[in-house]
Amino acid sequence: MPSHYCRASSTKLYLEPVVQSKSKLYQLYCEKCNEQQEVPLSRWVFDQIFIENNLSIFLPKKDQCDMCCSHSVGNISEGEYREHILKKNRVRQEKNQDKLRADNKEVHVFTHDLQSVQLCPKLEASAIYYKTKLCVHNFTTYNLGNKDVQCYWFDECTAGLVSSVYTSCIIDCLKKTLAKEVLPIILYSDSCTAQNRNVVLSNALLELAMDCNIQITQKILEKGHTQMEIDSSHSAIECQIKSRDIYLPSQYGFLSKEARPKQPYNVHFLSYDFFHDYSKYLMYDSIRPGRVANDPVVTNIRVLLYEPVGLIKYKLNFDDEYLRIIAQET
């Protein structure tokens, strides 16, 4: 399995959580060799091959901030750390204010994220460990105003993990919400560029803002401190599927509906025709604030505003004034 939370910074492949130690893995290997009437390698040779293939047992934790960990061991100055904490507190304050506005029915506020990859089939039997499995994904949105949750389940045969896939799920959720009540929209997410800060999603949100004559705002949480309400939904789903045998990808969806009995999640089983290629028609070719060296780049953006007149504006800090993105129109 690739690491879900460290794809950009780690090249390791992580073994399924079924195996908790190298000793257990070696035991399974020996049992497999005995079944095939082969002589197993020694433990030393087994460990060397394990290292050469860049494998690891334990999955990296998602709730540790690189900046905070570096500061705790003295690799980050006190000034940089204080600035980091101020940014974290500022975006939290912004989110709390928007949540109050959502409670007052002034805006629609969403958080959204992709759940960690699930495998199918998922069984406790050791023999299944060596079988090829499907990667199953769940892109989830959470409405802070009414606690409505949309789960979009699909497997790797249906779609890949590209910008248009996430965009299709987000646009579908927003259109369903706007069909009931037209209000300005605010989206909160982590800083993953493939999911949230890219030209494909920005053009799709701009088109939706123009079609519905509303403002749509994207706000990015501070890296390392991206805890959101949607995490509670993912946690509830993972508790529901824990120690359960999964034979079909659709079972993940059925179990998701049972994860919150009082207000069940809305579960969608996606087929290939659900997804649209939003990269074909772009009004803006880039959302980078600058075009030359030393200018701000996409990862510096903290807020994106899509106006119904067809403009995209941005902020590098929450307390800055909005600036217009100057991009070549296509």
Short mmCIF file of N, CA and C in Angstrom, two decimals, residues 3-110:
data_model
loop_
_atom_site.label_atom_id
_atom_site.label_comp_id
_atom_site.label_asym_id
_atom_site.label_seq_id
_atom_site.Cartn_x
_atom_site.Cartn_y
_atom_site.Cartn_z
N SER A 3 1.55 5.13 1.12
CA SER A 3 1.13 5.89 2.28
C SER A 3 0.10 6.93 1.87
N HIS A 4 -1.04 6.96 2.57
CA HIS A 4 -2.08 7.93 2.23
C HIS A 4 -1.70 9.34 2.62
N TYR A 5 -1.06 9.50 3.76
CA TYR A 5 -0.82 10.83 4.30
C TYR A 5 0.55 11.38 3.95
N CYS A 6 1.44 10.54 3.43
CA CYS A 6 2.80 11.01 3.15
C CYS A 6 3.22 10.70 1.72
N ARG A 7 2.26 10.69 0.79
CA ARG A 7 2.58 10.32 -0.59
C ARG A 7 3.64 11.23 -1.19
N ALA A 8 3.58 12.52 -0.85
CA ALA A 8 4.49 13.47 -1.49
C ALA A 8 5.89 13.43 -0.91
N SER A 9 6.05 12.92 0.31
CA SER A 9 7.34 12.99 0.99
C SER A 9 7.95 11.62 1.26
N SER A 10 7.28 10.55 0.91
CA SER A 10 7.78 9.22 1.22
C SER A 10 7.67 8.32 0.00
N THR A 11 8.73 7.54 -0.26
CA THR A 11 8.71 6.59 -1.38
C THR A 11 8.50 5.17 -0.89
N LYS A 12 8.32 4.99 0.40
CA LYS A 12 8.14 3.66 0.95
C LYS A 12 6.77 3.10 0.59
N LEU A 13 6.69 1.78 0.58
CA LEU A 13 5.43 1.07 0.49
C LEU A 13 5.16 0.41 1.83
N TYR A 14 3.93 0.52 2.30
CA TYR A 14 3.59 0.04 3.64
C TYR A 14 2.71 -1.19 3.53
N LEU A 15 3.03 -2.19 4.33
CA LEU A 15 2.25 -3.43 4.32
C LEU A 15 0.91 -3.20 4.99
N GLU A 16 -0.03 -4.06 4.65
CA GLU A 16 -1.37 -3.94 5.22
C GLU A 16 -1.32 -4.01 6.74
N PRO A 17 -2.25 -3.32 7.44
CA PRO A 17 -2.24 -3.34 8.91
C PRO A 17 -2.49 -4.70 9.53
N VAL A 18 -2.86 -5.70 8.71
CA VAL A 18 -3.06 -7.06 9.23
C VAL A 18 -1.78 -7.57 9.87
N VAL A 19 -0.62 -7.22 9.29
CA VAL A 19 0.68 -7.67 9.79
C VAL A 19 1.26 -6.57 10.67
N GLN A 20 1.59 -6.91 11.92
CA GLN A 20 2.05 -5.92 12.88
C GLN A 20 3.55 -5.98 13.14
N SER A 21 4.24 -7.02 12.68
CA SER A 21 5.67 -7.14 12.95
C SER A 21 6.34 -7.97 11.86
N LYS A 22 7.68 -7.85 11.77
CA LYS A 22 8.42 -8.64 10.80
C LYS A 22 8.38 -10.12 11.16
N SER A 23 8.34 -10.41 12.45
CA SER A 23 8.28 -11.82 12.88
C SER A 23 7.00 -12.47 12.37
N LYS A 24 5.88 -11.75 12.49
CA LYS A 24 4.61 -12.28 12.00
C LYS A 24 4.66 -12.45 10.48
N LEU A 25 5.26 -11.48 9.79
CA LEU A 25 5.37 -11.55 8.34
C LEU A 25 6.23 -12.75 7.92
N TYR A 26 7.34 -12.98 8.62
CA TYR A 26 8.20 -14.10 8.30
C TYR A 26 7.48 -15.43 8.58
N GLN A 27 6.67 -15.47 9.62
CA GLN A 27 5.90 -16.67 9.92
C GLN A 27 4.92 -16.99 8.79
N LEU A 28 4.24 -15.96 8.28
CA LEU A 28 3.32 -16.16 7.16
C LEU A 28 4.07 -16.64 5.91
N TYR A 29 5.27 -16.08 5.72
CA TYR A 29 6.09 -16.48 4.57
C TYR A 29 6.48 -17.95 4.68
N CYS A 30 6.88 -18.39 5.85
CA CYS A 30 7.26 -19.80 6.04
C CYS A 30 6.06 -20.72 5.81
N GLU A 31 4.89 -20.31 6.29
CA GLU A 31 3.69 -21.14 6.08
C GLU A 31 3.38 -21.25 4.58
N LYS A 32 3.58 -20.15 3.86
CA LYS A 32 3.31 -20.18 2.43
C LYS A 32 4.30 -21.10 1.71
N CYS A 33 5.57 -21.05 2.11
CA CYS A 33 6.57 -21.93 1.50
C CYS A 33 6.26 -23.40 1.77
N ASN A 34 5.82 -23.70 2.99
CA ASN A 34 5.47 -25.08 3.32
C ASN A 34 4.30 -25.59 2.49
N GLU A 35 3.31 -24.69 2.25
CA GLU A 35 2.17 -25.08 1.42
C GLU A 35 2.61 -25.40 -0.01
N GLN A 36 3.61 -24.68 -0.50
CA GLN A 36 4.09 -24.88 -1.86
C GLN A 36 5.27 -25.85 -1.92
N GLN A 37 5.59 -26.45 -0.78
CA GLN A 37 6.67 -27.43 -0.68
C GLN A 37 8.01 -26.84 -1.15
N GLU A 38 8.27 -25.63 -0.66
CA GLU A 38 9.53 -24.96 -0.95
C GLU A 38 10.28 -24.70 0.34
N VAL A 39 11.60 -24.56 0.23
CA VAL A 39 12.43 -24.29 1.39
C VAL A 39 12.47 -22.78 1.62
N PRO A 40 12.04 -22.29 2.77
CA PRO A 40 12.04 -20.83 3.01
C PRO A 40 13.46 -20.29 3.18
N LEU A 41 13.65 -19.03 2.84
CA LEU A 41 14.92 -18.36 3.08
C LEU A 41 15.13 -18.16 4.57
N SER A 42 16.37 -17.91 4.94
CA SER A 42 16.65 -17.62 6.34
C SER A 42 16.07 -16.28 6.74
N ARG A 43 15.92 -16.07 8.03
CA ARG A 43 15.36 -14.81 8.51
C ARG A 43 16.26 -13.63 8.12
N TRP A 44 17.57 -13.82 8.13
CA TRP A 44 18.49 -12.74 7.78
C TRP A 44 18.31 -12.32 6.33
N VAL A 45 18.25 -13.32 5.41
CA VAL A 45 18.06 -13.01 3.99
C VAL A 45 16.69 -12.36 3.77
N PHE A 46 15.69 -12.87 4.48
CA PHE A 46 14.34 -12.31 4.38
C PHE A 46 14.34 -10.82 4.76
N ASP A 47 15.01 -10.48 5.85
CA ASP A 47 15.07 -9.08 6.30
C ASP A 47 15.82 -8.20 5.30
N GLN A 48 16.89 -8.73 4.69
CA GLN A 48 17.64 -7.95 3.72
C GLN A 48 16.80 -7.63 2.48
N ILE A 49 16.05 -8.62 2.00
CA ILE A 49 15.17 -8.40 0.85
C ILE A 49 14.07 -7.39 1.20
N PHE A 50 13.58 -7.47 2.42
CA PHE A 50 12.56 -6.55 2.90
C PHE A 50 13.07 -5.10 2.84
N ILE A 51 14.31 -4.90 3.26
CA ILE A 51 14.91 -3.57 3.26
C ILE A 51 15.19 -3.10 1.84
N GLU A 52 15.70 -4.00 0.99
CA GLU A 52 16.03 -3.64 -0.38
C GLU A 52 14.81 -3.19 -1.17
N ASN A 53 13.64 -3.73 -0.84
CA ASN A 53 12.41 -3.37 -1.54
C ASN A 53 11.74 -2.13 -0.95
N ASN A 54 12.43 -1.47 0.00
CA ASN A 54 11.94 -0.21 0.57
C ASN A 54 10.55 -0.36 1.19
N LEU A 55 10.39 -1.43 1.94
CA LEU A 55 9.11 -1.72 2.59
C LEU A 55 9.15 -1.31 4.06
N SER A 56 7.97 -1.16 4.63
CA SER A 56 7.88 -0.83 6.05
C SER A 56 6.61 -1.47 6.61
N ILE A 57 6.60 -1.67 7.94
CA ILE A 57 5.47 -2.31 8.58
C ILE A 57 4.41 -1.30 8.99
N PHE A 58 4.82 -0.28 9.72
CA PHE A 58 3.86 0.62 10.34
C PHE A 58 3.51 1.78 9.43
N LEU A 59 2.24 2.14 9.42
CA LEU A 59 1.78 3.29 8.66
C LEU A 59 2.18 4.58 9.38
N PRO A 60 2.61 5.61 8.66
CA PRO A 60 2.96 6.87 9.31
C PRO A 60 1.73 7.54 9.90
N LYS A 61 1.92 8.25 10.99
CA LYS A 61 0.81 8.93 11.65
C LYS A 61 0.45 10.19 10.89
N LYS A 62 -0.83 10.54 10.89
CA LYS A 62 -1.28 11.71 10.14
C LYS A 62 -1.38 12.96 11.00
N ASP A 63 -1.34 12.83 12.32
CA ASP A 63 -1.66 13.97 13.17
C ASP A 63 -0.41 14.60 13.77
N GLN A 64 0.73 14.45 13.15
CA GLN A 64 1.95 15.08 13.63
C GLN A 64 2.37 16.17 12.66
N CYS A 65 2.60 17.34 13.18
CA CYS A 65 2.99 18.48 12.36
C CYS A 65 4.51 18.52 12.23
N ASP A 66 5.02 18.61 11.00
CA ASP A 66 6.47 18.65 10.79
C ASP A 66 7.10 19.85 11.48
N MET A 67 6.45 21.00 11.37
CA MET A 67 6.99 22.22 11.97
C MET A 67 7.06 22.11 13.49
N CYS A 68 6.01 21.61 14.10
CA CYS A 68 5.98 21.48 15.57
C CYS A 68 7.00 20.45 16.04
N CYS A 69 7.14 19.34 15.31
CA CYS A 69 8.12 18.31 15.69
C CYS A 69 9.54 18.86 15.55
N SER A 70 9.78 19.64 14.49
CA SER A 70 11.11 20.23 14.30
C SER A 70 11.43 21.23 15.41
N HIS A 71 10.44 21.99 15.84
CA HIS A 71 10.66 22.95 16.92
C HIS A 71 10.96 22.25 18.23
N SER A 72 10.31 21.11 18.46
CA SER A 72 10.51 20.41 19.72
C SER A 72 11.93 19.86 19.87
N VAL A 73 12.62 19.66 18.75
CA VAL A 73 14.01 19.16 18.81
C VAL A 73 15.01 20.26 18.47
N GLY A 74 14.54 21.50 18.36
CA GLY A 74 15.44 22.62 18.17
C GLY A 74 15.87 22.92 16.75
N ASN A 75 15.16 22.38 15.75
CA ASN A 75 15.55 22.62 14.36
C ASN A 75 14.83 23.82 13.74
N ILE A 76 13.85 24.36 14.45
CA ILE A 76 13.10 25.52 13.97
C ILE A 76 13.24 26.64 15.00
N SER A 77 13.48 27.85 14.53
CA SER A 77 13.64 28.99 15.44
C SER A 77 12.33 29.32 16.13
N GLU A 78 12.42 30.02 17.24
CA GLU A 78 11.24 30.40 18.00
C GLU A 78 10.35 31.33 17.19
N GLY A 79 10.96 32.22 16.39
CA GLY A 79 10.18 33.14 15.57
C GLY A 79 9.35 32.42 14.51
N GLU A 80 9.95 31.45 13.82
CA GLU A 80 9.23 30.68 12.80
C GLU A 80 8.10 29.88 13.44
N TYR A 81 8.37 29.33 14.62
CA TYR A 81 7.35 28.53 15.29
C TYR A 81 6.17 29.39 15.73
N ARG A 82 6.45 30.58 16.26
CA ARG A 82 5.38 31.46 16.67
C ARG A 82 4.52 31.90 15.49
N GLU A 83 5.16 32.17 14.37
CA GLU A 83 4.41 32.55 13.17
C GLU A 83 3.51 31.40 12.71
N HIS A 84 4.04 30.19 12.79
CA HIS A 84 3.26 29.00 12.44
C HIS A 84 2.04 28.85 13.33
N ILE A 85 2.22 29.04 14.62
CA ILE A 85 1.10 28.91 15.57
C ILE A 85 0.08 30.03 15.35
N LEU A 86 0.55 31.23 15.06
CA LEU A 86 -0.37 32.33 14.79
C LEU A 86 -1.24 32.03 13.56
N LYS A 87 -0.63 31.47 12.52
CA LYS A 87 -1.39 31.11 11.32
C LYS A 87 -2.41 30.02 11.64
N LYS A 88 -2.00 29.06 12.46
CA LYS A 88 -2.93 27.99 12.83
C LYS A 88 -4.12 28.54 13.60
N ASN A 89 -3.85 29.41 14.57
CA ASN A 89 -4.93 29.98 15.37
C ASN A 89 -5.82 30.90 14.54
N ARG A 90 -5.22 31.61 13.58
CA ARG A 90 -6.00 32.53 12.76
C ARG A 90 -7.00 31.79 11.88
N VAL A 91 -6.58 30.70 11.26
CA VAL A 91 -7.50 29.95 10.41
C VAL A 91 -8.56 29.25 11.24
N ARG A 92 -8.23 28.84 12.46
CA ARG A 92 -9.22 28.25 13.36
C ARG A 92 -10.29 29.28 13.73
N GLN A 93 -9.83 30.50 14.01
CA GLN A 93 -10.76 31.58 14.32
C GLN A 93 -11.68 31.85 13.13
N GLU A 94 -11.11 31.88 11.95
CA GLU A 94 -11.89 32.10 10.73
C GLU A 94 -12.94 31.01 10.55
N LYS A 95 -12.55 29.79 10.80
CA LYS A 95 -13.47 28.66 10.63
C LYS A 95 -14.61 28.71 11.64
N ASN A 96 -14.31 29.08 12.87
CA ASN A 96 -15.35 29.19 13.89
C ASN A 96 -16.36 30.28 13.53
N GLN A 97 -15.87 31.38 13.00
CA GLN A 97 -16.77 32.46 12.58
C GLN A 97 -17.68 32.01 11.44
N ASP A 98 -17.11 31.30 10.49
CA ASP A 98 -17.92 30.81 9.36
C ASP A 98 -18.92 29.75 9.81
N LYS A 99 -18.55 28.98 10.81
CA LYS A 99 -19.48 27.97 11.33
C LYS A 99 -20.70 28.64 11.96
N LEU A 100 -20.48 29.74 12.67
CA LEU A 100 -21.60 30.50 13.23
C LEU A 100 -22.49 31.06 12.13
N ARG A 101 -21.88 31.53 11.05
CA ARG A 101 -22.65 32.03 9.92
C ARG A 101 -23.48 30.91 9.28
N ALA A 102 -22.91 29.71 9.24
CA ALA A 102 -23.66 28.57 8.69
C ALA A 102 -24.84 28.22 9.60
N ASP A 103 -24.65 28.30 10.91
CA ASP A 103 -25.75 28.03 11.84
C ASP A 103 -26.87 29.05 11.69
N ASN A 104 -26.50 30.28 11.30
CA ASN A 104 -27.50 31.34 11.10
C ASN A 104 -28.08 31.35 9.69
N LYS A 105 -27.75 30.35 8.89
CA LYS A 105 -28.28 30.20 7.53
C LYS A 105 -27.85 31.34 6.61
N GLU A 106 -26.65 31.89 6.85
CA GLU A 106 -26.14 32.95 5.99
C GLU A 106 -25.33 32.39 4.83
N VAL A 107 -24.66 31.26 5.04
CA VAL A 107 -23.81 30.65 4.03
C VAL A 107 -23.89 29.12 4.18
N HIS A 108 -23.45 28.42 3.14
CA HIS A 108 -23.19 26.98 3.24
C HIS A 108 -21.69 26.80 3.48
N VAL A 109 -21.32 26.07 4.52
CA VAL A 109 -19.92 25.83 4.83
C VAL A 109 -19.66 24.32 4.80
N PHE A 110 -18.63 23.93 4.03
CA PHE A 110 -18.31 22.51 3.88
C PHE A 110 -16.84 22.27 4.26
#
